[in-house]
Short mmCIF file of C-alpha atoms and ligand atoms in Angstrom, two decimals:
data_model
loop_
_atom_site.label_atom_id
_atom_site.label_comp_id
_atom_site.label_asym_id
_atom_site.label_seq_id
_atom_site.Cartn_x
_atom_site.Cartn_y
_atom_site.Cartn_z
CA UNK A 1 -143.53 -170.42 132.95
CA UNK A 2 -144.34 -166.64 132.76
CA UNK A 3 -144.86 -166.96 129.01
CA UNK A 4 -147.33 -169.81 129.60
CA UNK A 5 -149.08 -167.90 132.34
CA UNK A 6 -149.63 -164.87 130.09
CA UNK A 7 -150.81 -167.11 127.27
CA UNK A 8 -153.37 -168.79 129.55
CA UNK A 9 -154.67 -165.38 130.50
CA UNK A 10 -155.02 -164.41 126.83
CA UNK A 11 -156.82 -167.62 125.99
CA UNK A 12 -159.20 -167.24 128.92
CA UNK A 13 -160.05 -163.75 127.75
CA UNK A 14 -160.62 -164.98 124.17
CA UNK A 15 -162.59 -168.13 125.04
CA UNK A 16 -164.10 -168.25 128.50
CA UNK A 17 -167.78 -169.16 128.23
CA UNK A 18 -167.50 -170.53 124.67
CA UNK A 19 -168.75 -173.99 123.79
CA UNK A 20 -166.47 -176.52 122.24
CA UNK A 21 -168.06 -177.55 118.93
CA UNK A 22 -165.24 -179.66 117.53
CA UNK A 23 -161.95 -181.21 118.63
CA UNK A 24 -159.99 -182.19 115.58
CA UNK A 25 -156.86 -184.36 115.94
CA UNK A 26 -154.54 -183.63 113.01
CA UNK A 27 -151.48 -185.63 114.05
CA UNK A 28 -152.76 -188.57 116.04
CA UNK A 29 -149.47 -188.98 117.94
CA UNK A 30 -150.29 -185.63 119.52
CA UNK A 31 -153.08 -187.13 121.67
CA UNK A 32 -151.39 -188.80 124.65
CA UNK A 33 -154.51 -190.42 126.22
CA UNK A 34 -157.39 -192.54 124.93
CA UNK A 35 -159.72 -192.68 127.91
CA UNK A 36 -161.65 -190.49 128.37
CA UNK A 37 -161.88 -189.54 124.69
CA UNK A 38 -160.77 -185.97 124.02
CA UNK A 39 -164.02 -185.19 122.21
CA UNK A 40 -165.99 -185.95 125.38
CA UNK A 41 -165.47 -182.19 125.85
CA UNK A 42 -167.49 -181.40 122.72
CA UNK A 43 -170.66 -179.58 123.78
CA UNK A 44 -169.09 -178.48 127.09
CA UNK A 45 -168.37 -174.86 128.06
CA UNK A 46 -164.79 -173.75 128.49
CA UNK A 47 -164.53 -172.27 131.99
CA UNK A 48 -160.93 -171.01 131.80
CA UNK A 49 -157.47 -171.81 130.63
CA UNK A 50 -155.23 -172.27 133.66
CA UNK A 51 -151.56 -173.06 134.12
CA UNK A 52 -149.65 -175.56 136.22
CA UNK A 53 -145.86 -175.64 135.75
CA UNK A 54 -145.54 -175.24 131.95
CA UNK A 55 -148.80 -177.01 131.17
CA UNK A 56 -151.95 -175.28 129.94
CA UNK A 57 -155.25 -176.63 131.22
CA UNK A 58 -158.39 -176.01 129.15
CA UNK A 59 -161.00 -176.63 131.82
CA UNK A 60 -164.49 -177.55 130.69
CA UNK A 61 -167.65 -177.48 132.75
CA UNK A 62 -168.21 -181.26 132.48
CA UNK A 63 -165.27 -182.23 134.67
CA UNK A 64 -163.06 -182.73 131.61
CA UNK A 65 -159.75 -180.94 131.10
CA UNK A 66 -157.54 -180.82 128.03
CA UNK A 67 -153.97 -180.54 129.29
CA UNK A 68 -151.61 -179.15 126.72
CA UNK A 69 -147.80 -179.08 126.78
CA UNK A 70 -146.06 -176.94 124.17
CA UNK A 71 -142.49 -178.16 124.86
CA UNK A 72 -139.92 -176.04 122.98
CA UNK A 73 -141.46 -175.62 119.59
CA UNK A 74 -145.15 -175.86 120.30
CA UNK A 75 -147.62 -173.01 119.81
CA UNK A 76 -151.35 -172.76 120.42
CA UNK A 77 -152.67 -169.92 118.32
CA UNK A 78 -155.85 -168.53 116.79
CA UNK A 79 -156.49 -170.28 113.50
CA UNK A 80 -158.85 -168.11 111.38
CA UNK A 81 -157.96 -170.02 108.18
CA UNK A 82 -158.75 -173.52 109.44
CA UNK A 83 -156.88 -175.09 106.55
CA UNK A 84 -157.27 -178.82 105.98
CA UNK A 85 -153.61 -179.71 106.39
CA UNK A 86 -151.98 -177.03 108.51
CA UNK A 87 -148.22 -177.07 108.60
CA UNK A 88 -146.92 -178.79 111.78
CA UNK A 89 -150.50 -179.15 112.91
CA UNK A 90 -151.28 -181.39 115.90
CA UNK A 91 -154.82 -180.53 116.98
CA UNK A 92 -157.51 -177.91 116.51
CA UNK A 93 -160.26 -176.73 118.83
CA UNK A 94 -163.31 -175.03 117.37
CA UNK A 95 -165.71 -173.15 119.60
CA UNK A 96 -169.21 -171.66 119.34
CA UNK A 97 -170.42 -168.56 121.21
CA UNK A 98 -166.96 -167.07 121.51
CA UNK A 99 -166.73 -163.78 123.47
CA UNK A 100 -166.49 -160.56 121.46
CA UNK A 101 -163.04 -160.17 120.05
CA UNK A 102 -162.18 -163.87 120.55
CA UNK A 103 -161.31 -166.36 117.85
CA UNK A 104 -163.37 -169.47 117.28
CA UNK A 105 -160.63 -171.81 116.18
CA UNK A 106 -157.28 -172.53 117.89
CA UNK A 107 -154.56 -174.66 116.41
CA UNK A 108 -151.78 -176.51 118.26
CA UNK A 109 -148.62 -176.80 116.15
CA UNK A 110 -145.12 -177.94 116.86
CA UNK A 111 -142.14 -176.88 114.78
CA UNK A 112 -139.16 -179.15 114.43
CA UNK A 113 -139.02 -182.91 114.61
CA UNK A 114 -139.16 -183.60 118.31
CA UNK A 115 -142.90 -184.33 118.36
CA UNK A 116 -143.19 -183.90 122.11
CA UNK A 117 -145.98 -181.38 122.32
CA UNK A 118 -149.33 -182.90 122.89
CA UNK A 119 -152.76 -183.08 124.50
CA UNK A 120 -153.98 -185.14 127.40
CA UNK A 121 -157.70 -185.53 128.09
CA UNK A 122 -158.25 -185.88 131.81
CA UNK A 123 -161.34 -186.28 134.01
CA UNK A 124 -161.32 -184.89 137.54
CA UNK A 125 -158.46 -182.86 139.10
CA UNK A 126 -155.77 -182.73 136.43
CA UNK A 127 -152.89 -181.73 138.76
CA UNK A 128 -153.07 -185.13 140.45
CA UNK A 129 -152.86 -187.13 137.22
CA UNK A 130 -150.57 -187.90 134.36
CA UNK A 131 -148.77 -185.91 132.96
CA UNK A 132 -148.68 -183.46 135.87
CA UNK A 133 -148.49 -185.90 138.79
CA UNK A 134 -145.22 -185.59 140.67
CA UNK A 135 -144.60 -181.92 139.83
CA UNK A 136 -143.57 -179.79 142.75
CA UNK A 137 -145.56 -176.72 143.77
CA UNK A 138 -145.42 -173.45 141.89
CA UNK A 139 -142.85 -171.51 143.97
CA UNK A 140 -144.82 -168.30 143.68
CA UNK A 141 -147.72 -169.93 145.59
CA UNK A 142 -145.53 -170.73 148.61
CA UNK A 143 -144.81 -168.59 151.68
CA UNK A 144 -141.21 -168.19 152.82
CA UNK A 145 -141.34 -171.05 155.36
CA UNK A 146 -142.75 -173.57 152.88
CA UNK A 147 -140.29 -172.41 150.19
CA UNK A 148 -137.33 -172.71 152.61
CA UNK A 149 -138.44 -176.22 153.69
CA UNK A 150 -138.75 -177.46 150.14
CA UNK A 151 -135.54 -175.97 148.78
CA UNK A 152 -133.46 -176.57 151.86
CA UNK A 153 -133.96 -180.29 152.06
CA UNK A 154 -131.84 -180.91 148.99
CA UNK A 155 -128.07 -181.19 149.37
CA UNK A 156 -127.43 -180.11 145.81
CA UNK A 157 -126.44 -177.01 143.86
CA UNK A 158 -129.05 -174.31 143.85
CA UNK A 159 -129.16 -173.96 140.09
CA UNK A 160 -130.14 -177.63 139.76
CA UNK A 161 -132.64 -177.58 142.57
CA UNK A 162 -134.51 -174.63 141.13
CA UNK A 163 -134.76 -176.29 137.73
CA UNK A 164 -135.96 -179.66 139.07
CA UNK A 165 -139.70 -179.75 138.30
CA UNK A 166 -140.35 -182.35 141.01
CA UNK A 167 -139.10 -179.87 143.65
CA UNK A 168 -140.64 -176.60 142.42
CA UNK A 169 -142.28 -176.47 139.08
CA UNK A 170 -142.20 -173.93 136.30
CA UNK A 171 -138.65 -172.56 136.52
CA UNK A 172 -136.39 -173.20 133.55
CA UNK A 173 -132.76 -172.40 132.84
CA UNK A 174 -133.29 -168.72 132.16
CA UNK A 175 -135.28 -168.05 135.30
CA UNK A 176 -132.84 -170.02 137.43
CA UNK A 177 -129.98 -167.86 136.12
CA UNK A 178 -131.90 -164.63 136.65
CA UNK A 179 -133.21 -165.57 140.11
CA UNK A 180 -129.81 -166.54 141.46
CA UNK A 181 -128.33 -163.36 140.12
CA UNK A 182 -130.90 -161.15 141.74
CA UNK A 183 -130.56 -163.13 144.98
CA UNK A 184 -126.81 -162.62 144.83
CA UNK A 185 -126.19 -166.32 145.32
CA UNK A 186 -123.75 -168.67 143.64
CA UNK A 187 -125.42 -171.10 141.28
CA UNK A 188 -123.22 -173.74 142.84
CA UNK A 189 -124.15 -172.98 146.46
CA UNK A 190 -125.56 -176.03 148.30
CA UNK A 191 -129.29 -175.57 148.80
CA UNK A 192 -129.20 -177.23 152.20
CA UNK A 193 -126.38 -175.02 153.50
CA UNK A 194 -127.42 -171.47 152.64
CA UNK A 195 -128.23 -169.11 155.56
CA UNK A 196 -131.65 -167.87 156.63
CA UNK A 197 -130.91 -164.53 155.04
CA UNK A 198 -129.78 -166.10 151.81
CA UNK A 199 -132.92 -168.23 151.67
CA UNK A 200 -135.04 -165.12 152.13
CA UNK A 201 -133.11 -163.38 149.37
CA UNK A 202 -133.70 -166.42 147.10
CA UNK A 203 -137.41 -166.46 147.87
CA UNK A 204 -137.81 -162.72 147.24
CA UNK A 205 -135.80 -162.89 144.03
CA UNK A 206 -137.97 -165.78 142.81
CA UNK A 207 -141.21 -163.80 143.38
CA UNK A 208 -139.74 -160.64 141.87
CA UNK A 209 -138.14 -162.22 138.79
CA UNK A 210 -141.26 -164.28 137.96
CA UNK A 211 -143.53 -161.29 138.45
CA UNK A 212 -141.42 -159.03 136.25
CA UNK A 213 -141.22 -161.70 133.52
CA UNK A 214 -144.99 -162.26 133.65
CA UNK A 215 -145.65 -158.54 133.33
CA UNK A 216 -143.37 -158.44 130.30
CA UNK A 217 -145.16 -161.47 128.70
CA UNK A 218 -148.54 -159.78 129.24
CA UNK A 219 -147.51 -157.03 126.80
CA UNK A 220 -147.22 -159.57 123.97
CA UNK A 221 -149.96 -161.29 121.96
CA UNK A 222 -148.32 -164.69 121.70
CA UNK A 223 -145.63 -166.81 123.27
CA UNK A 224 -142.40 -165.44 121.82
CA UNK A 225 -138.98 -166.96 121.41
CA UNK A 226 -136.90 -167.45 124.50
CA UNK A 227 -134.01 -165.51 122.98
CA UNK A 228 -136.27 -162.47 122.82
CA UNK A 229 -137.07 -162.54 126.55
CA UNK A 230 -135.33 -159.76 128.50
CA UNK A 231 -132.60 -161.04 130.85
CA UNK A 232 -129.63 -159.67 132.70
CA UNK A 233 -127.48 -162.86 132.81
CA UNK A 234 -129.07 -165.43 130.49
CA UNK A 235 -127.59 -165.35 126.97
CA UNK A 236 -125.30 -162.46 127.97
CA UNK A 237 -121.97 -164.22 128.10
CA UNK A 238 -119.13 -161.72 128.20
CA UNK A 239 -121.40 -158.66 128.37
CA UNK A 240 -120.93 -156.05 131.11
CA UNK A 241 -123.03 -157.07 134.17
CA UNK A 242 -125.94 -154.65 134.48
CA UNK A 243 -126.01 -155.06 138.27
CA UNK A 244 -128.60 -156.52 140.63
CA UNK A 245 -131.88 -154.69 141.16
CA UNK A 246 -131.56 -151.12 139.94
CA UNK A 247 -128.00 -150.73 141.18
CA UNK A 248 -126.42 -150.22 137.76
CA UNK A 249 -123.30 -151.88 136.33
CA UNK A 250 -121.03 -153.55 138.85
CA UNK A 251 -117.94 -153.42 136.65
CA UNK A 252 -117.68 -157.20 136.12
CA UNK A 253 -118.80 -159.22 133.08
CA UNK A 254 -121.23 -162.08 132.77
CA UNK A 255 -119.43 -165.41 133.22
CA UNK A 256 -120.55 -168.86 132.21
CA UNK A 257 -120.11 -172.54 133.00
CA UNK A 258 -120.96 -174.56 129.96
CA UNK A 259 -122.76 -177.88 130.04
CA UNK A 260 -123.80 -179.95 127.14
CA UNK A 261 -127.48 -179.09 127.43
CA UNK A 262 -127.40 -175.73 129.14
CA UNK A 263 -125.25 -172.89 130.36
CA UNK A 264 -125.03 -171.41 133.84
CA UNK A 265 -124.60 -167.61 133.73
CA UNK A 266 -123.47 -165.58 136.71
CA UNK A 267 -121.63 -162.48 137.89
CA UNK A 268 -118.57 -163.37 140.02
CA UNK A 269 -118.50 -160.00 141.78
CA UNK A 270 -122.06 -160.20 142.95
CA UNK A 271 -122.65 -163.93 143.32
CA UNK A 272 -119.38 -165.73 144.13
CA UNK A 273 -117.26 -163.08 145.92
CA UNK A 274 -115.20 -162.83 142.75
CA UNK A 275 -114.51 -166.55 142.42
CA UNK A 276 -114.64 -167.91 138.88
CA UNK A 277 -116.55 -171.21 138.83
CA UNK A 278 -115.09 -174.22 137.11
CA UNK A 279 -117.09 -177.29 136.46
CA UNK A 280 -116.05 -180.67 137.88
CA UNK A 281 -115.39 -182.60 134.72
CA UNK A 282 -111.99 -182.58 133.14
CA UNK A 283 -113.08 -182.93 129.55
CA UNK A 284 -115.49 -180.78 127.67
CA UNK A 285 -116.73 -183.89 125.90
CA UNK A 286 -117.72 -185.73 129.07
CA UNK A 287 -120.08 -183.10 130.38
ZN1 ZN B 1 -122.50 -157.90 138.55
#
Protein backbone atom coordinates (compact mmCIF):
# COMPACT_ATOMS: atom_id res chain seq x y z
CA UNK A 1 0.00 0.00 0.00
CA UNK A 2 2.79 2.57 0.65
CA UNK A 3 4.06 2.04 -2.90
CA UNK A 4 0.58 2.72 -4.29
CA UNK A 5 0.16 5.78 -2.05
CA UNK A 6 3.43 7.29 -3.28
CA UNK A 7 2.50 6.52 -6.89
CA UNK A 8 -0.88 8.24 -6.51
CA UNK A 9 0.92 11.31 -5.18
CA UNK A 10 3.30 11.29 -8.18
CA UNK A 11 0.40 10.94 -10.63
CA UNK A 12 -1.56 13.72 -8.98
CA UNK A 13 1.44 16.00 -9.27
CA UNK A 14 1.90 15.07 -12.93
CA UNK A 15 -1.74 15.24 -13.98
CA UNK A 16 -4.05 17.19 -11.67
CA UNK A 17 -6.03 19.70 -13.70
CA UNK A 18 -5.36 17.99 -17.04
CA UNK A 19 -8.21 17.06 -19.37
CA UNK A 20 -8.65 13.48 -20.55
CA UNK A 21 -8.54 13.58 -24.34
CA UNK A 22 -8.47 9.84 -25.02
CA UNK A 23 -8.97 6.56 -23.18
CA UNK A 24 -7.62 3.76 -25.29
CA UNK A 25 -8.30 0.15 -24.36
CA UNK A 26 -5.48 -2.02 -25.70
CA UNK A 27 -6.42 -5.38 -24.16
CA UNK A 28 -10.16 -5.41 -23.86
CA UNK A 29 -10.13 -7.96 -20.99
CA UNK A 30 -8.50 -5.19 -18.95
CA UNK A 31 -11.73 -3.21 -18.70
CA UNK A 32 -13.84 -4.82 -15.99
CA UNK A 33 -17.03 -2.76 -16.39
CA UNK A 34 -19.22 -1.75 -19.34
CA UNK A 35 -21.60 0.74 -17.77
CA UNK A 36 -20.80 3.60 -17.50
CA UNK A 37 -18.44 3.48 -20.49
CA UNK A 38 -14.85 4.26 -19.52
CA UNK A 39 -14.60 6.95 -22.17
CA UNK A 40 -17.43 8.88 -20.50
CA UNK A 41 -14.46 10.51 -18.75
CA UNK A 42 -13.13 11.94 -22.02
CA UNK A 43 -13.37 15.72 -21.86
CA UNK A 44 -13.45 15.72 -18.07
CA UNK A 45 -10.73 17.19 -15.85
CA UNK A 46 -8.67 14.91 -13.64
CA UNK A 47 -9.01 16.19 -10.07
CA UNK A 48 -6.55 13.85 -8.37
CA UNK A 49 -5.33 10.29 -8.19
CA UNK A 50 -6.27 8.87 -4.80
CA UNK A 51 -5.73 5.53 -3.12
CA UNK A 52 -7.99 3.09 -1.31
CA UNK A 53 -6.36 -0.17 -0.17
CA UNK A 54 -4.18 -1.07 -3.16
CA UNK A 55 -6.45 0.56 -5.72
CA UNK A 56 -5.69 3.80 -7.55
CA UNK A 57 -8.64 6.09 -8.23
CA UNK A 58 -8.38 8.55 -11.13
CA UNK A 59 -11.09 10.99 -10.07
CA UNK A 60 -12.63 13.15 -12.78
CA UNK A 61 -14.75 16.23 -12.31
CA UNK A 62 -17.84 14.67 -13.92
CA UNK A 63 -18.52 12.20 -11.08
CA UNK A 64 -16.65 9.46 -12.95
CA UNK A 65 -13.72 7.54 -11.50
CA UNK A 66 -11.38 5.11 -13.18
CA UNK A 67 -10.38 2.58 -10.56
CA UNK A 68 -7.13 0.78 -11.38
CA UNK A 69 -5.70 -2.29 -9.71
CA UNK A 70 -2.12 -3.19 -10.57
CA UNK A 71 -2.04 -6.62 -8.87
CA UNK A 72 1.51 -8.06 -8.76
CA UNK A 73 2.84 -7.31 -12.22
CA UNK A 74 0.91 -4.21 -13.22
CA UNK A 75 2.47 -0.80 -13.77
CA UNK A 76 0.97 2.55 -14.70
CA UNK A 77 3.71 4.68 -16.20
CA UNK A 78 4.34 7.71 -18.39
CA UNK A 79 4.24 6.63 -22.01
CA UNK A 80 6.04 9.22 -24.13
CA UNK A 81 6.35 6.83 -27.12
CA UNK A 82 2.66 5.93 -27.40
CA UNK A 83 3.48 2.97 -29.61
CA UNK A 84 0.60 1.21 -31.40
CA UNK A 85 1.08 -2.18 -29.80
CA UNK A 86 2.88 -1.67 -26.50
CA UNK A 87 4.22 -4.80 -24.86
CA UNK A 88 1.87 -6.11 -22.13
CA UNK A 89 -0.33 -3.08 -22.75
CA UNK A 90 -3.79 -2.96 -21.18
CA UNK A 91 -4.96 0.65 -21.46
CA UNK A 92 -3.67 4.14 -22.18
CA UNK A 93 -4.84 7.53 -20.94
CA UNK A 94 -3.96 10.61 -22.98
CA UNK A 95 -4.40 14.07 -21.46
CA UNK A 96 -4.43 17.67 -22.68
CA UNK A 97 -3.30 20.68 -20.64
CA UNK A 98 -0.92 18.65 -18.50
CA UNK A 99 0.86 20.60 -15.71
CA UNK A 100 4.47 21.64 -16.35
CA UNK A 101 6.77 18.67 -16.03
CA UNK A 102 3.90 16.18 -16.36
CA UNK A 103 3.50 13.56 -19.07
CA UNK A 104 0.49 13.55 -21.36
CA UNK A 105 0.16 9.79 -21.92
CA UNK A 106 0.10 7.05 -19.27
CA UNK A 107 0.13 3.35 -20.04
CA UNK A 108 -1.18 0.49 -17.90
CA UNK A 109 0.77 -2.72 -18.46
CA UNK A 110 0.84 -6.08 -16.76
CA UNK A 111 3.81 -8.40 -16.96
CA UNK A 112 3.31 -12.14 -16.74
CA UNK A 113 0.28 -14.16 -17.71
CA UNK A 114 -2.08 -13.60 -14.80
CA UNK A 115 -4.11 -10.87 -16.51
CA UNK A 116 -5.62 -9.62 -13.30
CA UNK A 117 -4.74 -5.95 -13.46
CA UNK A 118 -7.52 -3.81 -14.82
CA UNK A 119 -9.70 -0.75 -14.94
CA UNK A 120 -13.19 -0.20 -13.55
CA UNK A 121 -15.22 2.83 -14.63
CA UNK A 122 -17.44 3.89 -11.74
CA UNK A 123 -19.96 6.70 -11.26
CA UNK A 124 -20.48 8.16 -7.78
CA UNK A 125 -18.52 7.20 -4.67
CA UNK A 126 -16.12 4.47 -5.81
CA UNK A 127 -15.32 3.10 -2.33
CA UNK A 128 -18.87 1.84 -1.99
CA UNK A 129 -18.93 -0.04 -5.27
CA UNK A 130 -17.32 -2.96 -7.00
CA UNK A 131 -14.38 -3.74 -6.87
CA UNK A 132 -13.76 -1.90 -3.58
CA UNK A 133 -16.99 -2.69 -1.75
CA UNK A 134 -16.37 -4.85 1.30
CA UNK A 135 -12.84 -3.61 1.95
CA UNK A 136 -12.08 -2.74 5.53
CA UNK A 137 -10.87 0.72 6.53
CA UNK A 138 -7.32 1.87 5.95
CA UNK A 139 -5.76 1.20 9.39
CA UNK A 140 -3.81 4.48 9.28
CA UNK A 141 -7.11 6.41 9.26
CA UNK A 142 -8.30 4.83 12.53
CA UNK A 143 -7.78 6.00 16.09
CA UNK A 144 -6.61 3.48 18.67
CA UNK A 145 -10.12 2.65 19.93
CA UNK A 146 -11.50 1.97 16.46
CA UNK A 147 -8.41 -0.03 15.53
CA UNK A 148 -8.66 -2.13 18.71
CA UNK A 149 -12.38 -2.79 18.15
CA UNK A 150 -11.85 -3.93 14.56
CA UNK A 151 -8.78 -6.10 15.19
CA UNK A 152 -9.92 -7.46 18.55
CA UNK A 153 -13.16 -8.96 17.35
CA UNK A 154 -11.40 -11.68 15.40
CA UNK A 155 -10.38 -14.86 17.18
CA UNK A 156 -7.61 -15.59 14.71
CA UNK A 157 -3.87 -15.25 14.40
CA UNK A 158 -2.70 -11.65 14.15
CA UNK A 159 -0.72 -12.23 10.97
CA UNK A 160 -3.84 -13.39 9.14
CA UNK A 161 -6.07 -10.67 10.60
CA UNK A 162 -3.74 -7.88 9.45
CA UNK A 163 -3.62 -9.30 5.92
CA UNK A 164 -7.38 -9.77 5.54
CA UNK A 165 -8.51 -6.91 3.32
CA UNK A 166 -12.09 -7.10 4.59
CA UNK A 167 -10.86 -6.31 8.13
CA UNK A 168 -8.27 -3.61 7.44
CA UNK A 169 -7.22 -2.85 3.91
CA UNK A 170 -3.87 -2.21 2.33
CA UNK A 171 -1.52 -4.39 4.42
CA UNK A 172 0.21 -7.23 2.60
CA UNK A 173 2.55 -9.97 3.75
CA UNK A 174 5.61 -7.77 4.06
CA UNK A 175 3.92 -5.09 6.14
CA UNK A 176 2.28 -7.70 8.38
CA UNK A 177 5.70 -9.21 9.08
CA UNK A 178 7.30 -5.84 9.73
CA UNK A 179 4.44 -4.48 11.88
CA UNK A 180 4.30 -7.55 14.13
CA UNK A 181 8.07 -7.41 14.57
CA UNK A 182 8.09 -3.74 15.55
CA UNK A 183 5.15 -4.38 17.89
CA UNK A 184 7.05 -7.24 19.51
CA UNK A 185 4.08 -9.57 19.02
CA UNK A 186 3.93 -13.16 17.89
CA UNK A 187 2.45 -13.55 14.40
CA UNK A 188 0.45 -16.44 15.87
CA UNK A 189 -1.00 -14.46 18.82
CA UNK A 190 -4.80 -14.51 18.88
CA UNK A 191 -6.10 -11.07 17.92
CA UNK A 192 -8.99 -11.29 20.39
CA UNK A 193 -6.73 -12.18 23.32
CA UNK A 194 -3.90 -9.65 23.23
CA UNK A 195 -3.67 -7.17 26.10
CA UNK A 196 -4.50 -3.46 25.96
CA UNK A 197 -0.79 -2.65 25.96
CA UNK A 198 -0.13 -5.12 23.17
CA UNK A 199 -2.97 -3.65 21.11
CA UNK A 200 -1.51 -0.18 21.58
CA UNK A 201 1.92 -1.46 20.51
CA UNK A 202 0.32 -3.04 17.43
CA UNK A 203 -1.47 0.19 16.55
CA UNK A 204 1.64 2.32 16.97
CA UNK A 205 3.77 -0.13 14.99
CA UNK A 206 1.20 -0.08 12.17
CA UNK A 207 1.31 3.71 11.90
CA UNK A 208 5.08 3.84 12.18
CA UNK A 209 5.86 1.04 9.70
CA UNK A 210 3.41 2.36 7.10
CA UNK A 211 4.71 5.93 7.49
CA UNK A 212 8.35 4.87 7.14
CA UNK A 213 7.57 2.73 4.08
CA UNK A 214 5.61 5.58 2.47
CA UNK A 215 8.49 8.00 3.05
CA UNK A 216 10.84 5.52 1.40
CA UNK A 217 8.51 5.08 -1.61
CA UNK A 218 8.30 8.86 -2.06
CA UNK A 219 12.02 8.90 -2.86
CA UNK A 220 11.43 6.73 -5.97
CA UNK A 221 9.95 7.71 -9.32
CA UNK A 222 7.96 4.52 -9.92
CA UNK A 223 6.59 1.51 -8.09
CA UNK A 224 9.59 -0.75 -7.57
CA UNK A 225 9.86 -4.46 -6.99
CA UNK A 226 8.80 -5.78 -3.62
CA UNK A 227 12.18 -7.47 -3.14
CA UNK A 228 13.83 -4.05 -3.28
CA UNK A 229 11.73 -2.63 -0.43
CA UNK A 230 13.67 -2.23 2.80
CA UNK A 231 12.63 -4.61 5.56
CA UNK A 232 13.97 -6.01 8.79
CA UNK A 233 12.20 -9.39 8.77
CA UNK A 234 10.60 -9.93 5.37
CA UNK A 235 12.89 -11.87 2.97
CA UNK A 236 15.60 -12.03 5.66
CA UNK A 237 15.38 -15.68 6.62
CA UNK A 238 18.45 -16.70 8.62
CA UNK A 239 19.91 -13.20 8.78
CA UNK A 240 20.92 -11.65 12.11
CA UNK A 241 17.90 -9.81 13.56
CA UNK A 242 18.58 -6.05 13.36
CA UNK A 243 16.45 -5.40 16.45
CA UNK A 244 13.20 -3.50 16.99
CA UNK A 245 13.16 0.27 16.61
CA UNK A 246 16.71 1.62 16.80
CA UNK A 247 17.79 -0.89 19.44
CA UNK A 248 20.38 -2.67 17.32
CA UNK A 249 20.93 -6.42 16.84
CA UNK A 250 19.27 -8.60 19.47
CA UNK A 251 21.58 -11.57 18.89
CA UNK A 252 18.90 -13.83 17.40
CA UNK A 253 18.30 -14.64 13.73
CA UNK A 254 15.21 -14.16 11.58
CA UNK A 255 13.05 -17.30 11.71
CA UNK A 256 10.30 -18.37 9.33
CA UNK A 257 7.17 -20.45 9.08
CA UNK A 258 6.67 -21.46 5.48
CA UNK A 259 3.28 -21.70 3.81
CA UNK A 260 2.56 -22.55 0.23
CA UNK A 261 1.72 -18.98 -0.75
CA UNK A 262 3.65 -16.93 1.76
CA UNK A 263 6.17 -16.97 4.57
CA UNK A 264 5.83 -15.64 8.09
CA UNK A 265 9.06 -14.03 9.33
CA UNK A 266 9.72 -13.30 12.99
CA UNK A 267 12.35 -12.95 15.69
CA UNK A 268 11.83 -15.48 18.51
CA UNK A 269 13.74 -13.42 21.07
CA UNK A 270 11.66 -10.29 20.53
CA UNK A 271 8.28 -11.72 19.50
CA UNK A 272 7.69 -15.17 21.00
CA UNK A 273 9.79 -15.16 24.20
CA UNK A 274 12.25 -17.41 22.43
CA UNK A 275 9.72 -19.98 21.29
CA UNK A 276 10.20 -21.33 17.77
CA UNK A 277 6.88 -21.48 15.96
CA UNK A 278 5.83 -24.62 14.16
CA UNK A 279 2.91 -24.72 11.82
CA UNK A 280 -0.02 -27.01 12.45
CA UNK A 281 0.13 -29.23 9.43
CA UNK A 282 2.19 -32.38 9.48
CA UNK A 283 3.14 -32.44 5.82
CA UNK A 284 4.84 -29.72 3.87
CA UNK A 285 2.70 -30.69 0.91
CA UNK A 286 -0.61 -30.15 2.66
CA UNK A 287 -0.05 -26.54 3.63
ZN1 LIG B 1 15.39 -9.74 17.28
